[in-house]
Amino acid sequence: MGNTKDFKENSEESLAMELLKDFKKQNKRQFVIILVLLLMFTCLLGYTIWLLNDIGTTTDTIDIDDVDNIDNSHIKIGDDLWER
């Protein structure tokens, strides 16, 4: 009967060690997943900032001849406002 008790203790230790090893694998896997997600988020944030800085502004210019002959015209050049 002593052998049966020793066998049960060894199998319990083996089960406990197996569970501990599985737990360590799971923690390592989760850590790698978190690192990959953080890297992807950082890349996405950097790309978004780059896009925001890359979008340029366009200015359209219109050439108008005979501004003196147009009634109620307002032309703004810089801070100057020309009214007719």
PDB file with SEQRES, HELIX, SHEET and CRYST1 records, atoms N, CA, C and O in Angstrom:
SEQRES   1 A   84  MET GLY ASN THR LYS ASP PHE LYS GLU ASN SER GLU GLU          
SEQRES   2 A   84  SER LEU ALA MET GLU LEU LEU LYS ASP PHE LYS LYS GLN          
SEQRES   3 A   84  ASN LYS ARG GLN PHE VAL ILE ILE LEU VAL LEU LEU LEU          
SEQRES   4 A   84  MET PHE THR CYS LEU LEU GLY TYR THR ILE TRP LEU LEU          
SEQRES   5 A   84  ASN ASP ILE GLY THR THR THR ASP THR ILE ASP ILE ASP          
SEQRES   6 A   84  ASP VAL ASP ASN ILE ASP ASN SER HIS ILE LYS ILE GLY          
SEQRES   7 A   84  ASP ASP LEU TRP GLU ARG                                      
HELIX    1 AA1 GLY A    2  ASP A   54  1                                  53    
HELIX    2 AA2 VAL A   67  ASN A   69  5                                   3    
SHEET    1 AA1 2 HIS A  74  ILE A  77  0                                        
SHEET    2 AA1 2 ASP A  80  GLU A  83 -1                                        
CRYST1    1.000    1.000    1.000  90.00  90.00  90.00 P 1           1          
ATOM      1  N   MET A   1       0.802  -1.186   0.000  1.00  0.00           N  
ATOM      2  CA  MET A   1       0.000   0.000   0.000  1.00  0.00           C  
ATOM      3  C   MET A   1       0.847   1.252   0.000  1.00  0.00           C  
ATOM      4  O   MET A   1       0.388   2.285  -0.489  1.00  0.00           O  
ATOM      5  N   GLY A   2       2.038   1.217   0.514  1.00  0.00           N  
ATOM      6  CA  GLY A   2       2.914   2.373   0.501  1.00  0.00           C  
ATOM      7  C   GLY A   2       3.272   2.773  -0.908  1.00  0.00           C  
ATOM      8  O   GLY A   2       3.430   3.958  -1.202  1.00  0.00           O  
ATOM      9  N   ASN A   3       3.402   1.781  -1.792  1.00  0.00           N  
ATOM     10  CA  ASN A   3       3.729   2.080  -3.186  1.00  0.00           C  
ATOM     11  C   ASN A   3       2.594   2.839  -3.876  1.00  0.00           C  
ATOM     12  O   ASN A   3       2.849   3.712  -4.706  1.00  0.00           O  
ATOM     13  N   THR A   4       1.364   2.516  -3.544  1.00  0.00           N  
ATOM     14  CA  THR A   4       0.225   3.183  -4.165  1.00  0.00           C  
ATOM     15  C   THR A   4       0.185   4.652  -3.763  1.00  0.00           C  
ATOM     16  O   THR A   4      -0.123   5.521  -4.578  1.00  0.00           O  
ATOM     17  N   LYS A   5       0.505   4.923  -2.478  1.00  0.00           N  
ATOM     18  CA  LYS A   5       0.515   6.311  -1.996  1.00  0.00           C  
ATOM     19  C   LYS A   5       1.604   7.111  -2.700  1.00  0.00           C  
ATOM     20  O   LYS A   5       1.379   8.248  -3.115  1.00  0.00           O  
ATOM     21  N   ASP A   6       2.792   6.508  -2.834  1.00  0.00           N  
ATOM     22  CA  ASP A   6       3.884   7.194  -3.526  1.00  0.00           C  
ATOM     23  C   ASP A   6       3.524   7.448  -4.986  1.00  0.00           C  
ATOM     24  O   ASP A   6       3.842   8.500  -5.541  1.00  0.00           O  
ATOM     25  N   PHE A   7       2.863   6.483  -5.593  1.00  0.00           N  
ATOM     26  CA  PHE A   7       2.467   6.647  -6.997  1.00  0.00           C  
ATOM     27  C   PHE A   7       1.479   7.812  -7.147  1.00  0.00           C  
ATOM     28  O   PHE A   7       1.590   8.600  -8.085  1.00  0.00           O  
ATOM     29  N   LYS A   8       0.509   7.921  -6.221  1.00  0.00           N  
ATOM     30  CA  LYS A   8      -0.461   8.998  -6.270  1.00  0.00           C  
ATOM     31  C   LYS A   8       0.222  10.355  -6.077  1.00  0.00           C  
ATOM     32  O   LYS A   8      -0.113  11.319  -6.766  1.00  0.00           O  
ATOM     33  N   GLU A   9       1.176  10.437  -5.147  1.00  0.00           N  
ATOM     34  CA  GLU A   9       1.881  11.700  -4.918  1.00  0.00           C  
ATOM     35  C   GLU A   9       2.681  12.101  -6.151  1.00  0.00           C  
ATOM     36  O   GLU A   9       2.703  13.269  -6.540  1.00  0.00           O  
ATOM     37  N   ASN A  10       3.344  11.105  -6.765  1.00  0.00           N  
ATOM     38  CA  ASN A  10       4.119  11.412  -7.964  1.00  0.00           C  
ATOM     39  C   ASN A  10       3.220  11.855  -9.106  1.00  0.00           C  
ATOM     40  O   ASN A  10       3.568  12.771  -9.851  1.00  0.00           O  
ATOM     41  N   SER A  11       2.073  11.217  -9.249  1.00  0.00           N  
ATOM     42  CA  SER A  11       1.180  11.604 -10.341  1.00  0.00           C  
ATOM     43  C   SER A  11       0.573  12.983 -10.077  1.00  0.00           C  
ATOM     44  O   SER A  11       0.344  13.746 -11.015  1.00  0.00           O  
ATOM     45  N   GLU A  12       0.308  13.311  -8.794  1.00  0.00           N  
ATOM     46  CA  GLU A  12      -0.203  14.636  -8.466  1.00  0.00           C  
ATOM     47  C   GLU A  12       0.858  15.696  -8.723  1.00  0.00           C  
ATOM     48  O   GLU A  12       0.549  16.769  -9.240  1.00  0.00           O  
ATOM     49  N   GLU A  13       2.095  15.406  -8.369  1.00  0.00           N  
ATOM     50  CA  GLU A  13       3.163  16.362  -8.643  1.00  0.00           C  
ATOM     51  C   GLU A  13       3.329  16.526 -10.151  1.00  0.00           C  
ATOM     52  O   GLU A  13       3.555  17.629 -10.647  1.00  0.00           O  
ATOM     53  N   SER A  14       3.216  15.442 -10.850  1.00  0.00           N  
ATOM     54  CA  SER A  14       3.343  15.506 -12.293  1.00  0.00           C  
ATOM     55  C   SER A  14       2.203  16.344 -12.882  1.00  0.00           C  
ATOM     56  O   SER A  14       2.425  17.149 -13.787  1.00  0.00           O  
ATOM     57  N   LEU A  15       1.006  16.156 -12.375  1.00  0.00           N  
ATOM     58  CA  LEU A  15      -0.125  16.947 -12.852  1.00  0.00           C  
ATOM     59  C   LEU A  15       0.073  18.420 -12.510  1.00  0.00           C  
ATOM     60  O   LEU A  15      -0.195  19.293 -13.335  1.00  0.00           O  
ATOM     61  N   ALA A  16       0.540  18.696 -11.296  1.00  0.00           N  
ATOM     62  CA  ALA A  16       0.781  20.083 -10.885  1.00  0.00           C  
ATOM     63  C   ALA A  16       1.878  20.706 -11.740  1.00  0.00           C  
ATOM     64  O   ALA A  16       1.765  21.861 -12.151  1.00  0.00           O  
ATOM     65  N   MET A  17       2.928  19.955 -12.007  1.00  0.00           N  
ATOM     66  CA  MET A  17       4.016  20.494 -12.836  1.00  0.00           C  
ATOM     67  C   MET A  17       3.531  20.699 -14.267  1.00  0.00           C  
ATOM     68  O   MET A  17       3.910  21.673 -14.918  1.00  0.00           O  
ATOM     69  N   GLU A  18       2.698  19.791 -14.758  1.00  0.00           N  
ATOM     70  CA  GLU A  18       2.161  19.929 -16.103  1.00  0.00           C  
ATOM     71  C   GLU A  18       1.282  21.175 -16.213  1.00  0.00           C  
ATOM     72  O   GLU A  18       1.361  21.918 -17.190  1.00  0.00           O  
ATOM     73  N   LEU A  19       0.441  21.392 -15.192  1.00  0.00           N  
ATOM     74  CA  LEU A  19      -0.395  22.594 -15.186  1.00  0.00           C  
ATOM     75  C   LEU A  19       0.454  23.857 -15.104  1.00  0.00           C  
ATOM     76  O   LEU A  19       0.144  24.857 -15.751  1.00  0.00           O  
ATOM     77  N   LEU A  20       1.520  23.816 -14.315  1.00  0.00           N  
ATOM     78  CA  LEU A  20       2.414  24.971 -14.196  1.00  0.00           C  
ATOM     79  C   LEU A  20       3.099  25.258 -15.525  1.00  0.00           C  
ATOM     80  O   LEU A  20       3.230  26.416 -15.923  1.00  0.00           O  
ATOM     81  N   LYS A  21       3.533  24.212 -16.207  1.00  0.00           N  
ATOM     82  CA  LYS A  21       4.178  24.410 -17.515  1.00  0.00           C  
ATOM     83  C   LYS A  21       3.192  24.971 -18.529  1.00  0.00           C  
ATOM     84  O   LYS A  21       3.541  25.852 -19.315  1.00  0.00           O  
ATOM     85  N   ASP A  22       1.963  24.466 -18.514  1.00  0.00           N  
ATOM     86  CA  ASP A  22       0.941  24.999 -19.416  1.00  0.00           C  
ATOM     87  C   ASP A  22       0.640  26.464 -19.102  1.00  0.00           C  
ATOM     88  O   ASP A  22       0.446  27.272 -20.010  1.00  0.00           O  
ATOM     89  N   PHE A  23       0.603  26.796 -17.822  1.00  0.00           N  
ATOM     90  CA  PHE A  23       0.345  28.173 -17.403  1.00  0.00           C  
ATOM     91  C   PHE A  23       1.464  29.096 -17.880  1.00  0.00           C  
ATOM     92  O   PHE A  23       1.207  30.211 -18.335  1.00  0.00           O  
ATOM     93  N   LYS A  24       2.700  28.629 -17.773  1.00  0.00           N  
ATOM     94  CA  LYS A  24       3.844  29.429 -18.239  1.00  0.00           C  
ATOM     95  C   LYS A  24       3.789  29.636 -19.751  1.00  0.00           C  
ATOM     96  O   LYS A  24       4.075  30.728 -20.241  1.00  0.00           O  
ATOM     97  N   LYS A  25       3.424  28.591 -20.487  1.00  0.00           N  
ATOM     98  CA  LYS A  25       3.297  28.724 -21.949  1.00  0.00           C  
ATOM     99  C   LYS A  25       2.218  29.731 -22.299  1.00  0.00           C  
ATOM    100  O   LYS A  25       2.393  30.568 -23.184  1.00  0.00           O  
ATOM    101  N   GLN A  26       1.103  29.640 -21.595  1.00  0.00           N  
ATOM    102  CA  GLN A  26      -0.010  30.545 -21.862  1.00  0.00           C  
ATOM    103  C   GLN A  26       0.393  31.987 -21.559  1.00  0.00           C  
ATOM    104  O   GLN A  26       0.068  32.888 -22.332  1.00  0.00           O  
ATOM    105  N   ASN A  27       1.087  32.218 -20.463  1.00  0.00           N  
ATOM    106  CA  ASN A  27       1.531  33.569 -20.124  1.00  0.00           C  
ATOM    107  C   ASN A  27       2.506  34.107 -21.166  1.00  0.00           C  
ATOM    108  O   ASN A  27       2.430  35.275 -21.547  1.00  0.00           O  
ATOM    109  N   LYS A  28       3.419  33.256 -21.625  1.00  0.00           N  
ATOM    110  CA  LYS A  28       4.388  33.685 -22.634  1.00  0.00           C  
ATOM    111  C   LYS A  28       3.671  34.030 -23.938  1.00  0.00           C  
ATOM    112  O   LYS A  28       4.000  35.026 -24.581  1.00  0.00           O  
ATOM    113  N   ARG A  29       2.709  33.225 -24.325  1.00  0.00           N  
ATOM    114  CA  ARG A  29       1.935  33.468 -25.542  1.00  0.00           C  
ATOM    115  C   ARG A  29       1.159  34.774 -25.442  1.00  0.00           C  
ATOM    116  O   ARG A  29       1.136  35.555 -26.393  1.00  0.00           O  
ATOM    117  N   GLN A  30       0.518  35.018 -24.291  1.00  0.00           N  
ATOM    118  CA  GLN A  30      -0.222  36.257 -24.096  1.00  0.00           C  
ATOM    119  C   GLN A  30       0.704  37.463 -24.115  1.00  0.00           C  
ATOM    120  O   GLN A  30       0.336  38.511 -24.647  1.00  0.00           O  
ATOM    121  N   PHE A  31       1.891  37.337 -23.548  1.00  0.00           N  
ATOM    122  CA  PHE A  31       2.867  38.429 -23.547  1.00  0.00           C  
ATOM    123  C   PHE A  31       3.290  38.769 -24.976  1.00  0.00           C  
ATOM    124  O   PHE A  31       3.397  39.943 -25.328  1.00  0.00           O  
ATOM    125  N   VAL A  32       3.526  37.762 -25.788  1.00  0.00           N  
ATOM    126  CA  VAL A  32       3.909  37.997 -27.187  1.00  0.00           C  
ATOM    127  C   VAL A  32       2.767  38.667 -27.944  1.00  0.00           C  
ATOM    128  O   VAL A  32       3.000  39.573 -28.744  1.00  0.00           O  
ATOM    129  N   ILE A  33       1.543  38.230 -27.699  1.00  0.00           N  
ATOM    130  CA  ILE A  33       0.383  38.833 -28.353  1.00  0.00           C  
ATOM    131  C   ILE A  33       0.247  40.297 -27.960  1.00  0.00           C  
ATOM    132  O   ILE A  33      -0.024  41.144 -28.811  1.00  0.00           O  
ATOM    133  N   ILE A  34       0.432  40.601 -26.677  1.00  0.00           N  
ATOM    134  CA  ILE A  34       0.343  41.992 -26.215  1.00  0.00           C  
ATOM    135  C   ILE A  34       1.436  42.838 -26.859  1.00  0.00           C  
ATOM    136  O   ILE A  34       1.175  43.974 -27.255  1.00  0.00           O  
ATOM    137  N   LEU A  35       2.646  42.313 -26.971  1.00  0.00           N  
ATOM    138  CA  LEU A  35       3.725  43.060 -27.622  1.00  0.00           C  
ATOM    139  C   LEU A  35       3.405  43.334 -29.089  1.00  0.00           C  
ATOM    140  O   LEU A  35       3.638  44.437 -29.583  1.00  0.00           O  
ATOM    141  N   VAL A  36       2.875  42.334 -29.781  1.00  0.00           N  
ATOM    142  CA  VAL A  36       2.525  42.522 -31.192  1.00  0.00           C  
ATOM    143  C   VAL A  36       1.424  43.566 -31.327  1.00  0.00           C  
ATOM    144  O   VAL A  36       1.488  44.416 -32.216  1.00  0.00           O  
ATOM    145  N   LEU A  37       0.415  43.517 -30.462  1.00  0.00           N  
ATOM    146  CA  LEU A  37      -0.664  44.502 -30.518  1.00  0.00           C  
ATOM    147  C   LEU A  37      -0.155  45.913 -30.235  1.00  0.00           C  
ATOM    148  O   LEU A  37      -0.568  46.863 -30.899  1.00  0.00           O  
ATOM    149  N   LEU A  38       0.732  46.057 -29.262  1.00  0.00           N  
ATOM    150  CA  LEU A  38       1.312  47.375 -28.963  1.00  0.00           C  
ATOM    151  C   LEU A  38       2.127  47.895 -30.143  1.00  0.00           C  
ATOM    152  O   LEU A  38       2.071  49.084 -30.458  1.00  0.00           O  
ATOM    153  N   LEU A  39       2.874  47.026 -30.790  1.00  0.00           N  
ATOM    154  CA  LEU A  39       3.652  47.425 -31.960  1.00  0.00           C  
ATOM    155  C   LEU A  39       2.725  47.868 -33.089  1.00  0.00           C  
ATOM    156  O   LEU A  39       2.976  48.882 -33.741  1.00  0.00           O  
ATOM    157  N   MET A  40       1.661  47.113 -33.318  1.00  0.00           N  
ATOM    158  CA  MET A  40       0.712  47.474 -34.374  1.00  0.00           C  
ATOM    159  C   MET A  40       0.022  48.800 -34.063  1.00  0.00           C  
ATOM    160  O   MET A  40      -0.172  49.619 -34.961  1.00  0.00           O  
ATOM    161  N   PHE A  41      -0.347  49.018 -32.809  1.00  0.00           N  
ATOM    162  CA  PHE A  41      -0.986  50.279 -32.410  1.00  0.00           C  
ATOM    163  C   PHE A  41      -0.024  51.450 -32.593  1.00  0.00           C  
ATOM    164  O   PHE A  41      -0.429  52.516 -33.056  1.00  0.00           O  
ATOM    165  N   THR A  42       1.247  51.260 -32.235  1.00  0.00           N  
ATOM    166  CA  THR A  42       2.242  52.316 -32.405  1.00  0.00           C  
ATOM    167  C   THR A  42       2.433  52.644 -33.884  1.00  0.00           C  
ATOM    168  O   THR A  42       2.537  53.814 -34.252  1.00  0.00           O  
ATOM    169  N   CYS A  43       2.480  51.631 -34.722  1.00  0.00           N  
ATOM    170  CA  CYS A  43       2.609  51.861 -36.167  1.00  0.00           C  
ATOM    171  C   CYS A  43       1.381  52.591 -36.701  1.00  0.00           C  
ATOM    172  O   CYS A  43       1.518  53.505 -37.513  1.00  0.00           O  
ATOM    173  N   LEU A  44       0.200  52.211 -36.268  1.00  0.00           N  
ATOM    174  CA  LEU A  44      -1.016  52.865 -36.711  1.00  0.00           C  
ATOM    175  C   LEU A  44      -1.046  54.327 -36.270  1.00  0.00           C  
ATOM    176  O   LEU A  44      -1.446  55.200 -37.040  1.00  0.00           O  
ATOM    177  N   LEU A  45      -0.630  54.593 -35.047  1.00  0.00           N  
ATOM    178  CA  LEU A  45      -0.586  55.961 -34.547  1.00  0.00           C  
ATOM    179  C   LEU A  45       0.415  56.798 -35.337  1.00  0.00           C  
ATOM    180  O   LEU A  45       0.127  57.939 -35.698  1.00  0.00           O  
ATOM    181  N   GLY A  46       1.585  56.235 -35.605  1.00  0.00           N  
ATOM    182  CA  GLY A  46       2.587  56.947 -36.396  1.00  0.00           C  
ATOM    183  C   GLY A  46       2.097  57.225 -37.806  1.00  0.00           C  
ATOM    184  O   GLY A  46       2.319  58.315 -38.332  1.00  0.00           O  
ATOM    185  N   TYR A  47       1.437  56.263 -38.422  1.00  0.00           N  
ATOM    186  CA  TYR A  47       0.908  56.449 -39.775  1.00  0.00           C  
ATOM    187  C   TYR A  47      -0.175  57.523 -39.792  1.00  0.00           C  
ATOM    188  O   TYR A  47      -0.235  58.333 -40.717  1.00  0.00           O  
ATOM    189  N   THR A  48      -1.029  57.532 -38.769  1.00  0.00           N  
ATOM    190  CA  THR A  48      -2.083  58.544 -38.683  1.00  0.00           C  
ATOM    191  C   THR A  48      -1.482  59.931 -38.541  1.00  0.00           C  
ATOM    192  O   THR A  48      -1.932  60.868 -39.200  1.00  0.00           O  
ATOM    193  N   ILE A  49      -0.480  60.076 -37.696  1.00  0.00           N  
ATOM    194  CA  ILE A  49       0.183  61.374 -37.527  1.00  0.00           C  
ATOM    195  C   ILE A  49       0.859  61.795 -38.823  1.00  0.00           C  
ATOM    196  O   ILE A  49       0.821  62.970 -39.188  1.00  0.00           O  
ATOM    197  N   TRP A  50       1.476  60.849 -39.520  1.00  0.00           N  
ATOM    198  CA  TRP A  50       2.127  61.164 -40.796  1.00  0.00           C  
ATOM    199  C   TRP A  50       1.089  61.629 -41.817  1.00  0.00           C  
ATOM    200  O   TRP A  50       1.329  62.576 -42.565  1.00  0.00           O  
ATOM    201  N   LEU A  51      -0.069  60.956 -41.845  1.00  0.00           N  
ATOM    202  CA  LEU A  51      -1.118  61.364 -42.773  1.00  0.00           C  
ATOM    203  C   LEU A  51      -1.631  62.758 -42.461  1.00  0.00           C  
ATOM    204  O   LEU A  51      -1.859  63.560 -43.366  1.00  0.00           O  
ATOM    205  N   LEU A  52      -1.812  63.046 -41.182  1.00  0.00           N  
ATOM    206  CA  LEU A  52      -2.314  64.369 -40.807  1.00  0.00           C  
ATOM    207  C   LEU A  52      -1.332  65.464 -41.201  1.00  0.00           C  
ATOM    208  O   LEU A  52      -1.747  66.548 -41.610  1.00  0.00           O  
ATOM    209  N   ASN A  53      -0.047  65.196 -41.084  1.00  0.00           N  
ATOM    210  CA  ASN A  53       0.953  66.190 -41.459  1.00  0.00           C  
ATOM    211  C   ASN A  53       1.183  66.232 -42.961  1.00  0.00           C  
ATOM    212  O   ASN A  53       1.668  67.238 -43.479  1.00  0.00           O  
ATOM    213  N   ASP A  54       0.852  65.174 -43.662  1.00  0.00           N  
ATOM    214  CA  ASP A  54       1.116  65.089 -45.095  1.00  0.00           C  
ATOM    215  C   ASP A  54       0.037  65.761 -45.926  1.00  0.00           C  
ATOM    216  O   ASP A  54       0.286  66.168 -47.060  1.00  0.00           O  
ATOM    217  N   ILE A  55      -1.156  65.879 -45.368  1.00  0.00           N  
ATOM    218  CA  ILE A  55      -2.251  66.474 -46.134  1.00  0.00           C  
ATOM    219  C   ILE A  55      -1.954  67.960 -46.308  1.00  0.00           C  
ATOM    220  O   ILE A  55      -1.903  68.710 -45.333  1.00  0.00           O  
ATOM    221  N   GLY A  56      -1.760  68.374 -47.546  1.00  0.00           N  
ATOM    222  CA  GLY A  56      -1.432  69.762 -47.832  1.00  0.00           C  
ATOM    223  C   GLY A  56      -2.681  70.576 -48.100  1.00  0.00           C  
ATOM    224  O   GLY A  56      -3.757  70.041 -48.367  1.00  0.00           O  
ATOM    225  N   THR A  57      -2.507  71.864 -48.023  1.00  0.00           N  
ATOM    226  CA  THR A  57      -3.621  72.747 -48.336  1.00  0.00           C  
ATOM    227  C   THR A  57      -3.434  73.263 -49.751  1.00  0.00           C  
ATOM    228  O   THR A  57      -2.320  73.563 -50.182  1.00  0.00           O  
ATOM    229  N   THR A  58      -4.524  73.356 -50.449  1.00  0.00           N  
ATOM    230  CA  THR A  58      -4.464  73.883 -51.807  1.00  0.00           C  
ATOM    231  C   THR A  58      -5.166  75.230 -51.834  1.00  0.00           C  
ATOM    232  O   THR A  58      -6.187  75.420 -51.173  1.00  0.00           O  
ATOM    233  N   THR A  59      -4.632  76.136 -52.579  1.00  0.00           N  
ATOM    234  CA  THR A  59      -5.262  77.444 -52.733  1.00  0.00           C  
ATOM    235  C   THR A  59      -5.618  77.629 -54.198  1.00  0.00           C  
ATOM    236  O   THR A  59      -4.790  77.429 -55.087  1.00  0.00           O  
ATOM    237  N   ASP A  60      -6.845  78.009 -54.427  1.00  0.00           N  
ATOM    238  CA  ASP A  60      -7.305  78.280 -55.781  1.00  0.00           C  
ATOM    239  C   ASP A  60      -7.240  79.779 -56.025  1.00  0.00           C  
ATOM    240  O   ASP A  60      -7.662  80.572 -55.183  1.00  0.00           O  
ATOM    241  N   THR A  61      -6.723  80.154 -57.149  1.00  0.00           N  
ATOM    242  CA  THR A  61      -6.653  81.573 -57.499  1.00  0.00           C  
ATOM    243  C   THR A  61      -7.559  81.835 -58.697  1.00  0.00           C  
ATOM    244  O   THR A  61      -7.658  81.034 -59.626  1.00  0.00           O  
ATOM    245  N   ILE A  62      -8.197  82.959 -58.636  1.00  0.00           N  
ATOM    246  CA  ILE A  62      -9.069  83.373 -59.729  1.00  0.00           C  
ATOM    247  C   ILE A  62      -8.574  84.731 -60.213  1.00  0.00           C  
ATOM    248  O   ILE A  62      -8.454  85.675 -59.432  1.00  0.00           O  
ATOM    249  N   ASP A  63      -8.297  84.816 -61.471  1.00  0.00           N  
ATOM    250  CA  ASP A  63      -7.896  86.089 -62.064  1.00  0.00           C  
ATOM    251  C   ASP A  63      -9.130  86.788 -62.607  1.00  0.00           C  
ATOM    252  O   ASP A  63      -9.845  86.253 -63.454  1.00  0.00           O  
ATOM    253  N   ILE A  64      -9.369  88.010 -62.099  1.00  0.00           N  
ATOM    254  CA  ILE A  64     -10.538  88.781 -62.521  1.00  0.00           C  
ATOM    255  C   ILE A  64     -10.046  90.050 -63.219  1.00  0.00           C  
ATOM    256  O   ILE A  64      -9.248  90.814 -62.677  1.00  0.00           O  
ATOM    257  N   ASP A  65     -10.535  90.241 -64.406  1.00  0.00           N  
ATOM    258  CA  ASP A  65     -10.222  91.466 -65.141  1.00  0.00           C  
ATOM    259  C   ASP A  65     -11.352  92.475 -64.935  1.00  0.00           C  
ATOM    260  O   ASP A  65     -12.495  92.093 -64.687  1.00  0.00           O  
ATOM    261  N   ASP A  66     -11.031  93.743 -65.037  1.00  0.00           N  
ATOM    262  CA  ASP A  66     -12.005  94.843 -64.906  1.00  0.00           C  
ATOM    263  C   ASP A  66     -12.735  94.818 -63.570  1.00  0.00           C  
ATOM    264  O   ASP A  66     -13.965  94.849 -63.531  1.00  0.00           O  
ATOM    265  N   VAL A  67     -11.993  94.763 -62.491  1.00  0.00           N  
ATOM    266  CA  VAL A  67     -12.595  94.766 -61.154  1.00  0.00           C  
ATOM    267  C   VAL A  67     -13.294  96.094 -60.921  1.00  0.00           C  
ATOM    268  O   VAL A  67     -14.277  96.150 -60.181  1.00  0.00           O  
ATOM    269  N   ASP A  68     -12.802  97.171 -61.542  1.00  0.00           N  
ATOM    270  CA  ASP A  68     -13.410  98.488 -61.334  1.00  0.00           C  
ATOM    271  C   ASP A  68     -14.831  98.554 -61.891  1.00  0.00           C  
ATOM    272  O   ASP A  68     -15.623  99.380 -61.438  1.00  0.00           O  
ATOM    273  N   ASN A  69     -15.163  97.730 -62.834  1.00  0.00           N  
ATOM    274  CA  ASN A  69     -16.485  97.777 -63.446  1.00  0.00           C  
ATOM    275  C   ASN A  69     -17.503  96.868 -62.760  1.00  0.00           C  
ATOM    276  O   ASN A  69     -18.675  96.886 -63.137  1.00  0.00           O  
ATOM    277  N   ILE A  70     -17.097  96.071 -61.764  1.00  0.00           N  
ATOM    278  CA  ILE A  70     -18.008  95.150 -61.074  1.00  0.00           C  
ATOM    279  C   ILE A  70     -18.583  95.876 -59.866  1.00  0.00           C  
ATOM    280  O   ILE A  70     -17.833  96.378 -59.029  1.00  0.00           O  
ATOM    281  N   ASP A  71     -19.905  95.935 -59.768  1.00  0.00           N  
ATOM    282  CA  ASP A  71     -20.564  96.592 -58.641  1.00  0.00           C  
ATOM    283  C   ASP A  71     -20.562  95.664 -57.430  1.00  0.00           C  
ATOM    284  O   ASP A  71     -20.670  94.445 -57.564  1.00  0.00           O  
ATOM    285  N   ASN A  72     -20.438  96.264 -56.247  1.00  0.00           N  
ATOM    286  CA  ASN A  72     -20.467  95.548 -54.960  1.00  0.00           C  
ATOM    287  C   ASN A  72     -19.441  94.421 -54.904  1.00  0.00           C  
ATOM    288  O   ASN A  72     -19.744  93.334 -54.411  1.00  0.00           O  
ATOM    289  N   SER A  73     -18.250  94.664 -55.396  1.00  0.00           N  
ATOM    290  CA  SER A  73     -17.210  93.640 -55.349  1.00  0.00           C  
ATOM    291  C   SER A  73     -16.338  93.845 -54.119  1.00  0.00           C  
ATOM    292  O   SER A  73     -16.027  94.977 -53.747  1.00  0.00           O  
ATOM    293  N   HIS A  74     -15.951  92.748 -53.495  1.00  0.00           N  
ATOM    294  CA  HIS A  74     -15.070  92.772 -52.339  1.00  0.00           C  
ATOM    295  C   HIS A  74     -13.898  91.855 -52.644  1.00  0.00           C  
ATOM    296  O   HIS A  74     -14.084  90.677 -52.948  1.00  0.00           O  
ATOM    297  N   ILE A  75     -12.707  92.392 -52.563  1.00  0.00           N  
ATOM    298  CA  ILE A  75     -11.514  91.606 -52.846  1.00  0.00           C  
ATOM    299  C   ILE A  75     -10.614  91.674 -51.619  1.00  0.00           C  
ATOM    300  O   ILE A  75     -10.309  92.754 -51.114  1.00  0.00           O  
ATOM    301  N   LYS A  76     -10.200  90.520 -51.157  1.00  0.00           N  
ATOM    302  CA  LYS A  76      -9.328  90.473 -49.985  1.00  0.00           C  
ATOM    303  C   LYS A  76      -7.965  89.948 -50.417  1.00  0.00           C  
ATOM    304  O   LYS A  76      -7.845  88.852 -50.965  1.00  0.00           O  
ATOM    305  N   ILE A  77      -6.930  90.768 -50.153  1.00  0.00           N  
ATOM    306  CA  ILE A  77      -5.557  90.368 -50.436  1.00  0.00           C  
ATOM    307  C   ILE A  77      -4.799  90.486 -49.106  1.00  0.00           C  
ATOM    308  O   ILE A  77      -4.500  91.589 -48.649  1.00  0.00           O  
ATOM    309  N   GLY A  78      -4.503  89.363 -48.509  1.00  0.00           N  
ATOM    310  CA  GLY A  78      -3.851  89.393 -47.199  1.00  0.00           C  
ATOM    311  C   GLY A  78      -4.810  89.971 -46.181  1.00  0.00           C  
ATOM    312  O   GLY A  78      -5.908  89.444 -46.000  1.00  0.00           O  
ATOM    313  N   ASP A  79      -4.414  91.060 -45.504  1.00  0.00           N  
ATOM    314  CA  ASP A  79      -5.282  91.729 -44.537  1.00  0.00           C  
ATOM    315  C   ASP A  79      -6.031  92.886 -45.171  1.00  0.00           C  
ATOM    316  O   ASP A  79      -6.914  93.466 -44.538  1.00  0.00           O  
ATOM    317  N   ASP A  80      -5.703  93.231 -46.395  1.00  0.00           N  
ATOM    318  CA  ASP A  80      -6.351  94.362 -47.060  1.00  0.00           C  
ATOM    319  C   ASP A  80      -7.656  93.924 -47.725  1.00  0.00           C  
ATOM    320  O   ASP A  80      -7.712  92.889 -48.391  1.00  0.00           O  
ATOM    321  N   LEU A  81      -8.688  94.718 -47.537  1.00  0.00           N  
ATOM    322  CA  LEU A  81      -9.974  94.444 -48.157  1.00  0.00           C  
ATOM    323  C   LEU A  81     -10.307  95.600 -49.083  1.00  0.00           C  
ATOM    324  O   LEU A  81     -10.407  96.749 -48.653  1.00  0.00           O  
ATOM    325  N   TRP A  82     -10.473  95.286 -50.336  1.00  0.00           N  
ATOM    326  CA  TRP A  82     -10.790  96.297 -51.350  1.00  0.00           C  
ATOM    327  C   TRP A  82     -12.273  96.198 -51.663  1.00  0.00           C  
ATOM    328  O   TRP A  82     -12.757  95.151 -52.095  1.00  0.00           O  
ATOM    329  N   GLU A  83     -12.978  97.268 -51.447  1.00  0.00           N  
ATOM    330  CA  GLU A  83     -14.412  97.279 -51.724  1.00  0.00           C  
ATOM    331  C   GLU A  83     -14.712  98.258 -52.844  1.00  0.00           C  
ATOM    332  O   GLU A  83     -14.017  99.259 -53.014  1.00  0.00           O  
ATOM    333  N   ARG A  84     -15.727  97.966 -53.584  1.00  0.00           N  
ATOM    334  CA  ARG A  84     -16.171  98.882 -54.658  1.00  0.00           C  
ATOM    335  C   ARG A  84     -17.628  99.173 -54.427  1.00  0.00           C  
ATOM    336  O   ARG A  84     -18.238  99.919 -55.193  1.00  0.00           O  
TER     337      ARG A  84                                                      
END                                                                             
